[in-house]
């Protein structure tokens, strides 16, 4: 396929997805501008001790804090599989870095800053600039309206781009559990988006809703100071509540049936507790308030669509694309392959199917979900389907992810489920770590030298 002239591309967001998109677009010869509302790169990996003015995150007029990190957060995947494929996330020999295999959030932010510096991405980023509108103009280009505060006034800018890549993340618009009776329940509610430290929960009775990593981490951390912590999870089996091993004040329950004006929380297992706080660890909603497509691209029950392979809306392909929507996959390598595909398609090096064929593929996918009784909100839940990354790699003409990555991923996920208290500090896959470092030596001089000395 003949190459197209380089495109002027707007990238929305300078988190991991935006940074790697900018790199891949530049590598393909495109001109890139990255819009970032914060004053540094990193996206969701920027820790901020402040929280939303509305702890539930539902008030549309609230003061929004875009960080969702809690102070103690450590990654839930080993660093060997977290990093971008040709820029491994190895322990840096620099002051004040975190060498642990499962490091804290600051180490990830430091890695992203290193990545941005290594590939000269900072000069492409407009910091402190928020995008207020993205929509197609009559000439087929994309109008991007942005605003930036300068001293005591706001500067508004309208520009046109050949393409827009949306990488604004998915950790700022909380999803809230629907609880019968909540309108009369007298206690406090908070979403994990606004959780930072356990101290505000001292001597309280807490109900934590959720079954993912944040619920596990936060329930165990708050149990150190709270009077009682009760986890309500879909994964809990029916029957009596289960006290978690190693704790005297931490129980696992089934889902909440209803709450009442007396402060009681009734669970489907028949138990009842009187709680002070309900803490929603219930995930987030996709949100693109700046995007105007006249109803062509929508968010319906957390399904962003219609999108071909979670990336391209057929009506606007390839000039509009999304990076980072699928979840339950390793995010950085996934975003790398998605952005590599987008960059190649924009340059004409890679071909997309026809609009009709993309729509047919999407309809087949939606039909398969319906046939399997999978709720619409799980459209972008890849459920550890690593063949998605294999497919992307093939489309890009790149090697598939190494086998050690897949093995390490599944071992890590299993240990997270079965040993949640210790999986970050105890492991038994050293043979895979060795294989990883042998591959990393292709990209890191110091590791290559170590490999030579050990042979």
XYZ file of C-alpha atoms in Angstrom:
455
model
C 0.000 0.000 0.000
C 1.467 3.428 -0.907
C 2.605 5.633 1.939
C 0.535 8.724 2.722
C 2.095 12.093 3.596
C 2.754 12.572 7.285
C -0.281 13.641 9.278
C -0.750 16.351 11.875
C -2.061 14.393 14.840
C -3.517 15.560 18.161
C -3.051 13.194 21.086
C -5.333 13.821 24.077
C -3.510 12.981 27.300
C 0.123 12.475 28.339
C -0.269 9.387 30.476
C 1.222 6.026 29.438
C -1.140 5.675 26.455
C -0.537 9.211 25.230
C 3.234 9.025 25.604
C 3.639 5.763 23.720
C 1.178 6.951 21.072
C 3.259 10.081 20.557
C 6.391 7.981 20.210
C 4.899 5.563 17.695
C 3.342 8.382 15.658
C 6.685 10.188 15.533
C 8.470 7.012 14.518
C 6.042 6.703 11.635
C 6.840 10.264 10.532
C 3.759 12.101 11.782
C 3.696 15.538 13.418
C 2.361 15.243 16.940
C 0.943 17.602 19.552
C 0.036 16.111 22.945
C -2.542 17.956 25.054
C -2.124 17.479 28.796
C -4.199 19.304 31.418
C -1.694 18.635 34.215
C 1.750 20.164 34.453
C 3.650 16.904 34.103
C 3.439 13.619 32.230
C 2.199 10.423 33.851
C -1.587 10.598 33.818
C -3.102 8.335 36.439
C 0.357 7.659 37.903
C 0.621 11.202 39.285
C -0.143 10.990 43.011
C -2.105 13.832 44.585
C -3.027 13.720 48.289
C -5.987 16.019 47.586
C -9.364 14.508 46.697
C -12.555 15.518 44.877
C -14.809 17.943 46.728
C -17.497 15.238 46.380
C -16.060 11.978 47.791
C -18.457 9.959 45.623
C -17.476 11.791 42.440
C -21.059 12.220 41.213
C -21.585 15.985 41.607
C -21.030 17.437 38.099
C -19.937 20.742 39.675
C -17.390 19.177 42.012
C -13.728 20.126 42.071
C -12.185 17.170 40.232
C -8.830 15.711 41.251
C -7.657 13.485 38.425
C -5.497 11.197 40.548
C -6.984 7.926 41.782
C -3.863 6.634 43.535
C -3.763 5.820 47.217
C -0.560 6.560 49.106
C 0.481 2.948 49.702
C -0.334 1.641 46.212
C 2.079 -0.861 44.720
C 1.670 -2.341 41.259
C -0.115 -5.686 40.998
C 2.021 -7.064 38.165
C 5.767 -7.788 38.118
C 7.773 -5.005 36.544
C 9.229 -7.330 33.894
C 5.886 -7.454 32.068
C 4.706 -3.927 32.884
C 7.084 -1.933 30.733
C 6.995 -1.048 27.059
C 8.566 -3.841 25.046
C 11.651 -1.993 23.819
C 12.072 0.122 26.963
C 12.068 -2.420 29.809
C 10.933 -1.423 33.268
C 14.045 -2.534 35.119
C 15.250 -1.213 38.456
C 17.052 2.047 37.715
C 20.455 2.724 39.233
C 19.459 6.202 40.343
C 18.949 7.835 43.762
C 15.565 7.562 45.452
C 14.264 4.862 43.132
C 12.250 1.800 44.162
C 14.033 -1.413 43.107
C 11.291 -3.783 44.250
C 9.832 -6.169 41.701
C 6.372 -4.822 42.566
C 7.249 -1.176 43.175
C 5.171 1.706 44.462
C 3.407 4.208 42.242
C 6.228 6.771 42.287
C 8.570 4.312 40.578
C 6.091 3.941 37.713
C 5.878 7.719 37.352
C 9.689 7.930 37.354
C 9.797 5.266 34.648
C 7.331 7.218 32.506
C 9.395 10.364 32.934
C 12.494 8.410 31.895
C 10.608 7.102 28.857
C 9.463 10.590 27.839
C 12.998 11.958 28.182
C 14.614 9.051 26.338
C 12.432 9.534 23.256
C 12.278 13.338 23.299
C 8.546 13.474 23.932
C 8.409 16.400 26.363
C 8.778 18.970 23.615
C 5.598 17.632 21.992
C 3.477 18.150 25.117
C 1.414 21.254 25.843
C 1.192 21.190 29.612
C -1.636 22.800 31.556
C -3.796 22.657 28.441
C -7.272 21.158 28.622
C -9.199 20.079 25.549
C -12.789 21.299 25.595
C -13.967 20.207 22.151
C -13.068 17.694 19.460
C -15.295 17.481 16.400
C -15.063 17.029 12.655
C -15.072 20.144 10.470
C -16.762 20.411 7.085
C -13.380 20.010 5.378
C -12.885 16.558 6.932
C -10.299 17.673 9.464
C -10.738 17.594 13.226
C -11.276 20.829 15.111
C -9.585 20.775 18.511
C -10.456 23.570 20.950
C -8.271 23.920 24.026
C -7.772 26.332 26.877
C -4.778 27.171 29.024
C -4.518 29.438 32.028
C -1.731 31.978 31.672
C -1.194 34.264 34.644
C -4.599 35.821 35.403
C -6.444 34.920 32.215
C -7.382 31.922 30.086
C -6.162 31.543 26.518
C -8.515 29.708 24.128
C -7.110 28.136 20.951
C -8.890 26.515 18.002
C -6.839 24.311 15.648
C -7.356 21.686 12.987
C -5.683 18.284 12.786
C -5.729 15.433 10.303
C -6.282 12.903 13.062
C -7.024 12.666 16.779
C -5.911 9.888 19.128
C -7.826 9.838 22.417
C -5.747 8.706 25.405
C -7.418 10.501 28.310
C -7.550 7.494 30.625
C -10.427 5.968 32.554
C -9.826 6.655 36.244
C -11.625 9.933 36.925
C -15.353 9.214 36.518
C -16.389 6.774 39.286
C -18.930 3.991 38.845
C -21.206 3.708 41.861
C -22.961 0.585 43.095
C -26.762 0.665 42.951
C -27.892 -0.099 46.526
C -31.590 -0.399 47.446
C -32.436 1.946 50.317
C -29.310 4.081 50.033
C -31.381 7.294 49.967
C -32.358 6.805 53.638
C -29.161 5.199 54.900
C -27.530 7.666 57.360
C -23.865 6.741 56.948
C -21.127 8.194 54.757
C -20.142 7.013 51.292
C -16.869 7.355 49.425
C -15.500 6.009 46.150
C -11.981 4.577 46.081
C -11.084 7.415 43.686
C -10.999 9.605 46.815
C -9.231 7.128 49.111
C -5.661 8.061 50.043
C -4.775 6.756 53.535
C -6.541 4.613 56.171
C -6.411 7.126 59.024
C -9.854 8.734 58.394
C -11.385 5.276 58.908
C -9.961 4.701 62.380
C -12.411 2.959 64.765
C -15.122 2.899 62.083
C -17.204 0.010 60.758
C -16.649 -0.084 56.998
C -18.316 -1.931 54.149
C -16.066 -2.205 51.077
C -17.834 -3.027 47.805
C -15.703 -4.711 45.150
C -13.592 -7.712 44.325
C -10.645 -6.309 42.376
C -7.178 -5.332 43.529
C -8.103 -1.938 44.957
C -10.815 -3.502 47.141
C -8.365 -6.118 48.382
C -5.625 -3.589 49.142
C -7.873 -0.986 50.742
C -9.840 -3.441 52.876
C -6.656 -4.929 54.311
C -5.079 -1.531 54.878
C -8.125 -0.049 56.591
C -8.479 -3.190 58.737
C -5.295 -2.084 60.506
C -7.113 0.925 62.013
C -10.851 0.273 61.599
C -13.114 -1.404 64.128
C -14.496 -3.770 61.477
C -14.196 -4.138 57.700
C -16.761 -6.099 55.683
C -16.082 -6.824 52.003
C -19.074 -7.250 49.718
C -18.038 -9.086 46.561
C -19.671 -10.899 43.653
C -16.992 -13.549 44.018
C -18.123 -14.515 47.519
C -19.948 -17.804 47.693
C -23.412 -17.949 49.224
C -23.563 -18.895 52.859
C -22.329 -17.353 56.059
C -19.747 -14.552 56.048
C -16.134 -15.666 56.026
C -13.519 -14.185 58.331
C -10.319 -13.736 56.334
C -7.274 -15.590 57.572
C -4.863 -13.502 59.591
C -7.464 -10.913 60.604
C -9.837 -10.603 63.520
C -11.870 -7.754 62.044
C -12.105 -8.504 58.305
C -14.978 -10.489 56.759
C -16.002 -11.469 53.234
C -19.721 -11.296 52.404
C -21.903 -11.796 49.375
C -23.508 -8.800 47.626
C -25.515 -6.166 49.500
C -29.244 -6.821 49.427
C -30.361 -3.477 50.883
C -29.506 -0.817 53.457
C -31.848 0.905 55.905
C -32.515 4.067 57.858
C -31.222 2.348 61.019
C -27.706 2.251 59.534
C -27.938 -1.445 58.800
C -26.388 -3.109 55.750
C -28.105 -6.372 54.808
C -26.193 -8.877 52.708
C -27.600 -11.585 50.447
C -25.995 -14.187 52.719
C -28.493 -13.198 55.422
C -26.051 -11.316 57.616
C -26.397 -7.705 58.741
C -23.949 -5.145 60.053
C -24.349 -1.566 61.240
C -21.803 0.430 59.292
C -20.454 3.963 59.423
C -19.035 4.056 55.903
C -19.633 2.357 52.551
C -16.521 2.468 50.376
C -17.172 1.833 46.680
C -14.249 0.077 44.954
C -16.450 -0.329 41.922
C -14.372 0.943 39.036
C -14.842 3.772 36.592
C -16.871 4.949 33.621
C -15.423 5.900 30.267
C -15.903 9.605 29.747
C -15.101 11.823 26.777
C -16.907 15.102 27.531
C -14.960 16.957 24.840
C -15.840 14.603 21.950
C -18.694 15.560 19.609
C -19.607 13.055 16.898
C -23.343 13.792 16.511
C -24.188 10.575 18.321
C -22.085 8.326 16.100
C -19.635 7.359 18.870
C -21.363 6.853 22.207
C -20.763 5.502 25.695
C -23.664 3.205 26.558
C -23.419 1.305 29.850
C -19.640 1.665 29.620
C -19.504 0.365 26.045
C -17.602 2.822 23.857
C -18.790 2.178 20.376
C -19.027 1.203 17.767
C -15.270 0.545 17.702
C -13.341 -1.875 15.500
C -11.010 -3.849 17.766
C -11.651 -1.347 20.583
C -9.804 1.345 18.606
C -11.368 2.685 15.395
C -14.953 3.940 14.925
C -15.700 2.824 11.351
C -17.433 6.089 10.438
C -14.282 8.071 11.199
C -11.495 5.542 10.677
C -8.616 6.018 10.632
C -8.660 9.714 11.609
C -10.223 9.102 15.037
C -8.961 6.406 17.366
C -8.844 5.388 21.026
C -5.905 3.918 22.930
C -6.152 2.140 26.268
C -9.813 1.119 26.501
C -9.441 -2.668 27.010
C -8.884 -3.795 30.583
C -7.714 -6.999 32.260
C -4.638 -6.942 30.053
C -1.153 -5.617 30.772
C -1.719 -1.936 29.943
C 1.615 -0.537 28.758
C 2.464 -3.191 26.106
C -1.184 -3.220 25.001
C -1.145 0.556 24.462
C 2.174 0.252 22.646
C 0.761 -2.205 20.114
C -2.477 -0.269 19.692
C -0.620 2.979 18.992
C 1.831 1.233 16.658
C -1.139 -0.038 14.651
C -2.759 3.410 14.550
C 0.463 5.080 13.423
C 0.975 2.541 10.635
C -2.605 2.874 9.422
C -2.372 6.685 9.331
C 0.787 6.522 7.235
C -0.749 4.031 4.808
C 1.737 1.308 5.686
C -1.058 -0.811 7.176
C -4.527 -1.235 5.659
C -7.849 -1.361 7.492
C -10.794 -3.430 6.285
C -13.604 -1.589 4.536
C -16.070 0.351 6.649
C -18.681 -2.335 5.968
C -16.367 -5.144 7.047
C -15.415 -3.309 10.240
C -19.084 -2.793 11.100
C -19.786 -6.472 10.416
C -16.921 -7.479 12.720
C -18.271 -5.265 15.490
C -21.787 -6.669 15.085
C -20.438 -10.213 15.256
C -18.564 -9.332 18.447
C -21.640 -7.770 20.057
C -23.758 -10.774 19.049
C -21.254 -13.164 20.624
C -21.472 -11.190 23.871
C -25.268 -11.347 23.802
C -25.218 -15.081 23.106
C -22.896 -15.593 26.070
C -25.042 -13.351 28.315
C -22.100 -11.003 28.891
C -23.320 -7.586 30.083
C -22.668 -4.619 27.822
C -20.485 -2.961 30.488
C -17.915 -5.729 29.966
C -17.405 -4.911 26.276
C -13.812 -3.808 26.854
C -13.028 -6.465 29.459
C -10.475 -8.638 27.666
C -10.503 -11.129 30.566
C -6.834 -11.945 30.027
C -7.306 -12.718 26.321
C -3.672 -12.363 25.318
C -4.499 -13.365 21.746
C -5.680 -9.751 21.278
C -2.085 -8.608 21.636
C -0.932 -11.386 19.304
C -3.448 -10.150 16.722
C -2.282 -6.543 17.068
C 1.357 -7.572 16.733
C 0.565 -9.450 13.524
C -1.269 -6.432 12.095
C 1.704 -4.218 12.930
C 4.256 -6.621 11.488
C 5.814 -6.953 14.938
C 6.894 -10.128 16.749
C 4.237 -11.491 19.106
C 4.758 -11.018 22.844
C 7.385 -13.408 24.170
C 6.166 -16.637 25.774
C 7.785 -15.771 29.100
C 5.555 -12.697 29.300
C 2.419 -14.793 29.020
C 3.603 -17.370 31.536
C 4.668 -14.671 33.993
C 1.351 -12.866 33.603
C -0.775 -15.911 34.408
C 1.438 -16.917 37.334
C 1.193 -13.391 38.749
C -2.594 -13.276 38.382
C -2.994 -16.642 40.105
C -0.766 -15.616 43.030
C -2.690 -12.346 43.369
C -5.894 -14.336 43.845
C -4.521 -17.050 46.117
C -1.907 -15.130 48.137
C -3.054 -11.482 48.199
C -1.043 -10.604 51.316
C 2.356 -11.792 50.076
C 2.369 -12.068 46.270
C 4.226 -8.784 45.811
C 7.184 -9.900 47.925
C 7.396 -13.663 47.429
C 7.568 -15.475 44.100
C 8.950 -18.621 42.518
C 9.316 -17.786 38.822
C 12.999 -16.882 38.803
C 13.499 -18.871 35.615
C 11.133 -16.469 33.836
C 12.947 -13.468 35.296
C 16.170 -14.789 33.781
C 14.490 -15.174 30.387
C 13.135 -11.636 30.661
C 16.552 -10.149 31.375
C 18.061 -12.079 28.496
C 15.559 -10.343 26.220
C 16.044 -6.963 27.912
C 19.767 -7.144 27.188
C 18.917 -6.314 23.575
C 17.825 -2.862 24.718
C 19.893 -2.112 27.843
C 23.673 -1.944 27.590
C 24.314 -2.702 31.261
C 22.233 -5.873 31.109
C 23.958 -6.957 27.916
C 27.311 -6.624 29.661
C 26.075 -8.705 32.609
C 24.907 -11.402 30.193
C 28.388 -11.543 28.609
C 30.095 -11.801 31.982
C 27.822 -14.649 33.074
C 28.558 -16.829 30.048
